């Protein structure tokens, strides 16, 4: 019961932070309120929906309207307070990273609760955290963030491994979630701050006709 409450709290926080990230990206392209809401809801529930479908359960947002309402609150937050948040350096990047970490944890916890092995749980955590951002970028006609040089999905993997390590050591779920959260965030922050990226594949250019 306690773990179920923890998952719900993490999903709500992740929904809010990811929704703000998606709505802000839509605002940068001058979408209207409805377009912003669509982008916000896509990034907020997209990864979790794919996860739940793959796990064979009802998508989390279909069990209660609170996630739809949470996205609406995020829309109003950006609409009315975005101008004061704009000068804050990297504020939107922080929201995206927080959502990434929170949803990674939620995906892992839900997968484990459904009896999945840890390697599956880590994959589900990555899908929950990163897939929403991919959907957002497709809607906005941007290059998906997971295909860019910066560390993104690999931060989810690191957070998942940290969660597995905490559980293996017998740490309480709350402490393990905190360790996983900070691991994901720190790796993402350091990767962007110091321009750390995975090696780039070098392929031959296509022959010109």
mmCIF file of C-alpha atoms in Angstrom:
data_model
loop_
_atom_site.group_PDB
_atom_site.id
_atom_site.type_symbol
_atom_site.label_atom_id
_atom_site.label_comp_id
_atom_site.label_asym_id
_atom_site.label_seq_id
_atom_site.Cartn_x
_atom_site.Cartn_y
_atom_site.Cartn_z
ATOM 1 C CA UNK A 1 0.000 0.000 0.000
ATOM 2 C CA UNK A 2 2.789 2.403 0.930
ATOM 3 C CA UNK A 3 4.625 1.715 -2.336
ATOM 4 C CA UNK A 4 1.427 2.287 -4.337
ATOM 5 C CA UNK A 5 1.025 5.720 -2.721
ATOM 6 C CA UNK A 6 4.681 6.499 -3.458
ATOM 7 C CA UNK A 7 4.212 5.548 -7.131
ATOM 8 C CA UNK A 8 1.114 7.780 -7.390
ATOM 9 C CA UNK A 9 2.963 10.753 -5.881
ATOM 10 C CA UNK A 10 5.932 10.265 -8.194
ATOM 11 C CA UNK A 11 3.653 9.932 -11.245
ATOM 12 C CA UNK A 12 1.832 13.156 -10.339
ATOM 13 C CA UNK A 13 5.075 15.088 -9.841
ATOM 14 C CA UNK A 14 6.447 13.652 -13.076
ATOM 15 C CA UNK A 15 3.252 14.529 -14.924
ATOM 16 C CA UNK A 16 3.413 18.145 -13.749
ATOM 17 C CA UNK A 17 7.097 18.681 -14.524
ATOM 18 C CA UNK A 18 6.953 16.923 -17.901
ATOM 19 C CA UNK A 19 3.760 18.755 -18.840
ATOM 20 C CA UNK A 20 5.425 22.098 -18.102
ATOM 21 C CA UNK A 21 8.378 21.058 -20.262
ATOM 22 C CA UNK A 22 6.135 20.089 -23.197
ATOM 23 C CA UNK A 23 3.949 23.195 -22.901
ATOM 24 C CA UNK A 24 7.015 25.432 -22.764
ATOM 25 C CA UNK A 25 8.382 23.902 -25.968
ATOM 26 C CA UNK A 26 5.012 24.493 -27.611
ATOM 27 C CA UNK A 27 4.999 28.104 -26.377
ATOM 28 C CA UNK A 28 8.418 28.631 -27.962
ATOM 29 C CA UNK A 29 6.798 27.782 -31.304
ATOM 30 C CA UNK A 30 3.838 30.071 -30.582
ATOM 31 C CA UNK A 31 1.201 27.344 -30.299
ATOM 32 C CA UNK A 32 -2.186 28.335 -28.904
ATOM 33 C CA UNK A 33 -3.442 27.072 -25.543
ATOM 34 C CA UNK A 34 -4.982 23.930 -27.012
ATOM 35 C CA UNK A 35 -1.835 23.087 -28.947
ATOM 36 C CA UNK A 36 0.215 23.643 -25.819
ATOM 37 C CA UNK A 37 -2.072 21.374 -23.827
ATOM 38 C CA UNK A 38 -1.797 18.632 -26.454
ATOM 39 C CA UNK A 39 2.005 18.806 -26.316
ATOM 40 C CA UNK A 40 1.920 18.858 -22.533
ATOM 41 C CA UNK A 41 -0.374 15.835 -22.251
ATOM 42 C CA UNK A 42 1.608 13.955 -24.909
ATOM 43 C CA UNK A 43 4.888 14.282 -23.056
ATOM 44 C CA UNK A 44 3.248 13.751 -19.657
ATOM 45 C CA UNK A 45 1.380 10.511 -20.407
ATOM 46 C CA UNK A 46 3.054 9.225 -23.583
ATOM 47 C CA UNK A 47 5.828 7.182 -21.995
ATOM 48 C CA UNK A 48 3.617 5.804 -19.243
ATOM 49 C CA UNK A 49 0.951 4.805 -21.763
ATOM 50 C CA UNK A 50 3.444 2.845 -23.857
ATOM 51 C CA UNK A 51 4.766 1.195 -20.684
ATOM 52 C CA UNK A 52 1.319 0.159 -19.463
ATOM 53 C CA UNK A 53 0.282 -1.205 -22.861
ATOM 54 C CA UNK A 54 3.474 -3.293 -22.987
ATOM 55 C CA UNK A 55 2.835 -4.516 -19.435
ATOM 56 C CA UNK A 56 -0.757 -5.426 -20.297
ATOM 57 C CA UNK A 57 -2.506 -3.093 -17.835
ATOM 58 C CA UNK A 58 -4.905 -0.167 -18.171
ATOM 59 C CA UNK A 59 -2.915 3.034 -18.900
ATOM 60 C CA UNK A 60 -2.432 4.923 -15.647
ATOM 61 C CA UNK A 61 -4.154 8.121 -16.776
ATOM 62 C CA UNK A 62 -7.373 6.239 -17.624
ATOM 63 C CA UNK A 63 -7.935 5.230 -14.001
ATOM 64 C CA UNK A 64 -8.405 8.794 -12.693
ATOM 65 C CA UNK A 65 -8.776 12.282 -14.241
ATOM 66 C CA UNK A 66 -6.156 13.736 -11.894
ATOM 67 C CA UNK A 67 -3.413 13.502 -14.544
ATOM 68 C CA UNK A 68 -5.504 15.414 -17.078
ATOM 69 C CA UNK A 69 -6.217 18.040 -14.414
ATOM 70 C CA UNK A 70 -2.543 18.155 -13.444
ATOM 71 C CA UNK A 71 -1.610 18.946 -17.060
ATOM 72 C CA UNK A 72 -4.225 21.714 -17.125
ATOM 73 C CA UNK A 73 -2.627 23.217 -13.998
ATOM 74 C CA UNK A 74 0.750 23.058 -15.737
ATOM 75 C CA UNK A 75 -0.753 24.887 -18.734
ATOM 76 C CA UNK A 76 -2.070 27.656 -16.504
ATOM 77 C CA UNK A 77 1.278 27.847 -14.708
ATOM 78 C CA UNK A 78 3.139 28.438 -17.972
ATOM 79 C CA UNK A 79 0.447 30.792 -19.324
ATOM 80 C CA UNK A 80 0.362 33.077 -16.298
ATOM 81 C CA UNK A 81 3.784 32.688 -14.696
ATOM 82 C CA UNK A 82 5.970 31.775 -17.676
ATOM 83 C CA UNK A 83 7.206 35.340 -18.130
ATOM 84 C CA UNK A 84 8.634 35.352 -14.607
ATOM 85 C CA UNK A 85 10.146 31.898 -15.044
ATOM 86 C CA UNK A 86 11.714 32.749 -18.403
ATOM 87 C CA UNK A 87 14.686 34.734 -16.985
ATOM 88 C CA UNK A 88 15.619 31.786 -14.764
ATOM 89 C CA UNK A 89 18.577 30.211 -16.503
ATOM 90 C CA UNK A 90 17.939 26.653 -17.639
ATOM 91 C CA UNK A 91 14.601 26.548 -15.772
ATOM 92 C CA UNK A 92 12.889 24.569 -18.535
ATOM 93 C CA UNK A 93 15.801 22.167 -18.840
ATOM 94 C CA UNK A 94 15.512 21.513 -15.108
ATOM 95 C CA UNK A 95 11.799 20.718 -15.416
ATOM 96 C CA UNK A 96 12.531 18.263 -18.221
ATOM 97 C CA UNK A 97 15.251 16.558 -16.189
ATOM 98 C CA UNK A 98 13.079 16.301 -13.078
ATOM 99 C CA UNK A 99 10.282 14.733 -15.121
ATOM 100 C CA UNK A 100 12.753 12.315 -16.700
ATOM 101 C CA UNK A 101 14.000 11.138 -13.307
ATOM 102 C CA UNK A 102 10.565 10.906 -11.703
ATOM 103 C CA UNK A 103 8.995 8.943 -14.546
ATOM 104 C CA UNK A 104 11.973 6.584 -14.711
ATOM 105 C CA UNK A 105 11.384 5.696 -11.068
ATOM 106 C CA UNK A 106 7.625 5.342 -11.591
ATOM 107 C CA UNK A 107 8.194 2.978 -14.517
ATOM 108 C CA UNK A 108 10.594 0.810 -12.538
ATOM 109 C CA UNK A 109 8.358 0.639 -9.476
ATOM 110 C CA UNK A 110 5.238 -0.256 -11.444
ATOM 111 C CA UNK A 111 7.047 -2.956 -13.411
ATOM 112 C CA UNK A 112 8.428 -4.531 -10.249
ATOM 113 C CA UNK A 113 4.991 -4.376 -8.603
ATOM 114 C CA UNK A 114 3.625 -6.364 -11.554
ATOM 115 C CA UNK A 115 6.246 -9.060 -11.014
ATOM 116 C CA UNK A 116 8.586 -8.184 -13.880
ATOM 117 C CA UNK A 117 12.323 -8.977 -13.543
ATOM 118 C CA UNK A 118 14.658 -6.071 -12.883
ATOM 119 C CA UNK A 119 16.105 -5.924 -16.380
ATOM 120 C CA UNK A 120 12.591 -5.483 -17.778
ATOM 121 C CA UNK A 121 11.837 -2.878 -15.087
ATOM 122 C CA UNK A 122 14.859 -0.802 -16.118
ATOM 123 C CA UNK A 123 13.765 -0.884 -19.766
ATOM 124 C CA UNK A 124 10.233 0.105 -18.762
ATOM 125 C CA UNK A 125 11.716 2.924 -16.680
ATOM 126 C CA UNK A 126 13.605 4.215 -19.722
ATOM 127 C CA UNK A 127 10.479 4.030 -21.877
ATOM 128 C CA UNK A 128 8.411 5.825 -19.245
ATOM 129 C CA UNK A 129 11.004 8.564 -18.883
ATOM 130 C CA UNK A 130 12.160 9.086 -22.453
ATOM 131 C CA UNK A 131 9.280 8.139 -24.782
ATOM 132 C CA UNK A 132 7.166 11.167 -23.877
ATOM 133 C CA UNK A 133 9.967 13.481 -24.951
ATOM 134 C CA UNK A 134 10.208 11.657 -28.274
ATOM 135 C CA UNK A 135 6.464 12.111 -28.883
ATOM 136 C CA UNK A 136 6.769 15.797 -27.982
ATOM 137 C CA UNK A 137 9.646 16.323 -30.409
ATOM 138 C CA UNK A 138 7.794 14.545 -33.216
ATOM 139 C CA UNK A 139 4.741 16.765 -32.667
ATOM 140 C CA UNK A 140 6.959 19.852 -32.711
ATOM 141 C CA UNK A 141 8.907 18.652 -35.763
ATOM 142 C CA UNK A 142 12.169 18.588 -33.798
ATOM 143 C CA UNK A 143 14.907 15.988 -33.771
ATOM 144 C CA UNK A 144 14.014 13.563 -30.941
ATOM 145 C CA UNK A 145 16.137 14.286 -27.905
ATOM 146 C CA UNK A 146 17.276 10.661 -27.518
ATOM 147 C CA UNK A 147 18.971 10.868 -30.932
ATOM 148 C CA UNK A 148 21.017 13.917 -30.029
ATOM 149 C CA UNK A 149 24.548 13.797 -28.691
ATOM 150 C CA UNK A 150 23.599 14.744 -25.145
ATOM 151 C CA UNK A 151 22.998 12.045 -22.523
ATOM 152 C CA UNK A 152 19.269 11.427 -22.066
ATOM 153 C CA UNK A 153 18.046 7.836 -22.111
ATOM 154 C CA UNK A 154 21.359 6.641 -20.656
ATOM 155 C CA UNK A 155 20.660 8.779 -17.602
ATOM 156 C CA UNK A 156 17.479 6.705 -17.162
ATOM 157 C CA UNK A 157 19.548 3.519 -17.374
ATOM 158 C CA UNK A 158 21.936 4.831 -14.729
ATOM 159 C CA UNK A 159 19.021 5.760 -12.493
ATOM 160 C CA UNK A 160 17.557 2.283 -12.985
ATOM 161 C CA UNK A 161 20.838 0.620 -12.063
ATOM 162 C CA UNK A 162 21.036 2.817 -8.963
ATOM 163 C CA UNK A 163 17.519 1.675 -8.015
ATOM 164 C CA UNK A 164 18.499 -1.949 -8.514
ATOM 165 C CA UNK A 165 21.593 -1.403 -6.363
ATOM 166 C CA UNK A 166 19.546 0.137 -3.565
ATOM 167 C CA UNK A 167 17.032 -2.715 -3.573
ATOM 168 C CA UNK A 168 19.869 -5.252 -3.623
ATOM 169 C CA UNK A 169 21.336 -3.626 -0.511
ATOM 170 C CA UNK A 170 17.988 -3.845 1.231
ATOM 171 C CA UNK A 171 17.331 -0.100 1.364
ATOM 172 C CA UNK A 172 13.725 1.111 1.886
ATOM 173 C CA UNK A 173 11.803 1.975 -1.282
ATOM 174 C CA UNK A 174 11.703 5.675 -0.364
ATOM 175 C CA UNK A 175 15.483 5.959 0.044
ATOM 176 C CA UNK A 176 16.091 3.895 -3.084
ATOM 177 C CA UNK A 177 13.801 6.202 -5.065
ATOM 178 C CA UNK A 178 15.708 9.260 -3.815
ATOM 179 C CA UNK A 179 19.065 7.713 -4.757
ATOM 180 C CA UNK A 180 17.765 6.820 -8.224
ATOM 181 C CA UNK A 181 16.272 10.303 -8.659
ATOM 182 C CA UNK A 182 19.503 12.124 -7.852
ATOM 183 C CA UNK A 183 21.577 9.704 -9.936
ATOM 184 C CA UNK A 184 19.486 10.399 -13.036
ATOM 185 C CA UNK A 185 19.449 14.170 -12.454
ATOM 186 C CA UNK A 186 23.147 14.501 -11.660
ATOM 187 C CA UNK A 187 24.234 12.484 -14.691
ATOM 188 C CA UNK A 188 21.975 14.548 -16.958
ATOM 189 C CA UNK A 189 23.139 17.839 -15.464
ATOM 190 C CA UNK A 190 26.841 16.905 -15.663
ATOM 191 C CA UNK A 191 26.496 15.599 -19.222
ATOM 192 C CA UNK A 192 25.012 18.891 -20.418
ATOM 193 C CA UNK A 193 27.291 21.080 -18.298
ATOM 194 C CA UNK A 194 30.503 19.413 -19.501
ATOM 195 C CA UNK A 195 29.269 18.360 -22.969
ATOM 196 C CA UNK A 196 29.590 14.647 -22.237
ATOM 197 C CA UNK A 197 28.124 12.398 -24.905
ATOM 198 C CA UNK A 198 28.296 8.884 -26.256
ATOM 199 C CA UNK A 199 30.584 8.149 -29.219
ATOM 200 C CA UNK A 200 29.131 9.146 -32.572
ATOM 201 C CA UNK A 201 28.643 6.600 -35.332
ATOM 202 C CA UNK A 202 30.595 7.574 -38.413
ATOM 203 C CA UNK A 203 29.036 6.373 -41.637
ATOM 204 C CA UNK A 204 29.908 6.951 -45.241
ATOM 205 C CA UNK A 205 28.019 9.717 -46.968
ATOM 206 C CA UNK A 206 25.568 8.619 -49.623
ATOM 207 C CA UNK A 207 26.866 8.815 -53.124
ATOM 208 C CA UNK A 208 25.687 11.912 -54.862
ATOM 209 C CA UNK A 209 23.589 11.271 -57.937
#
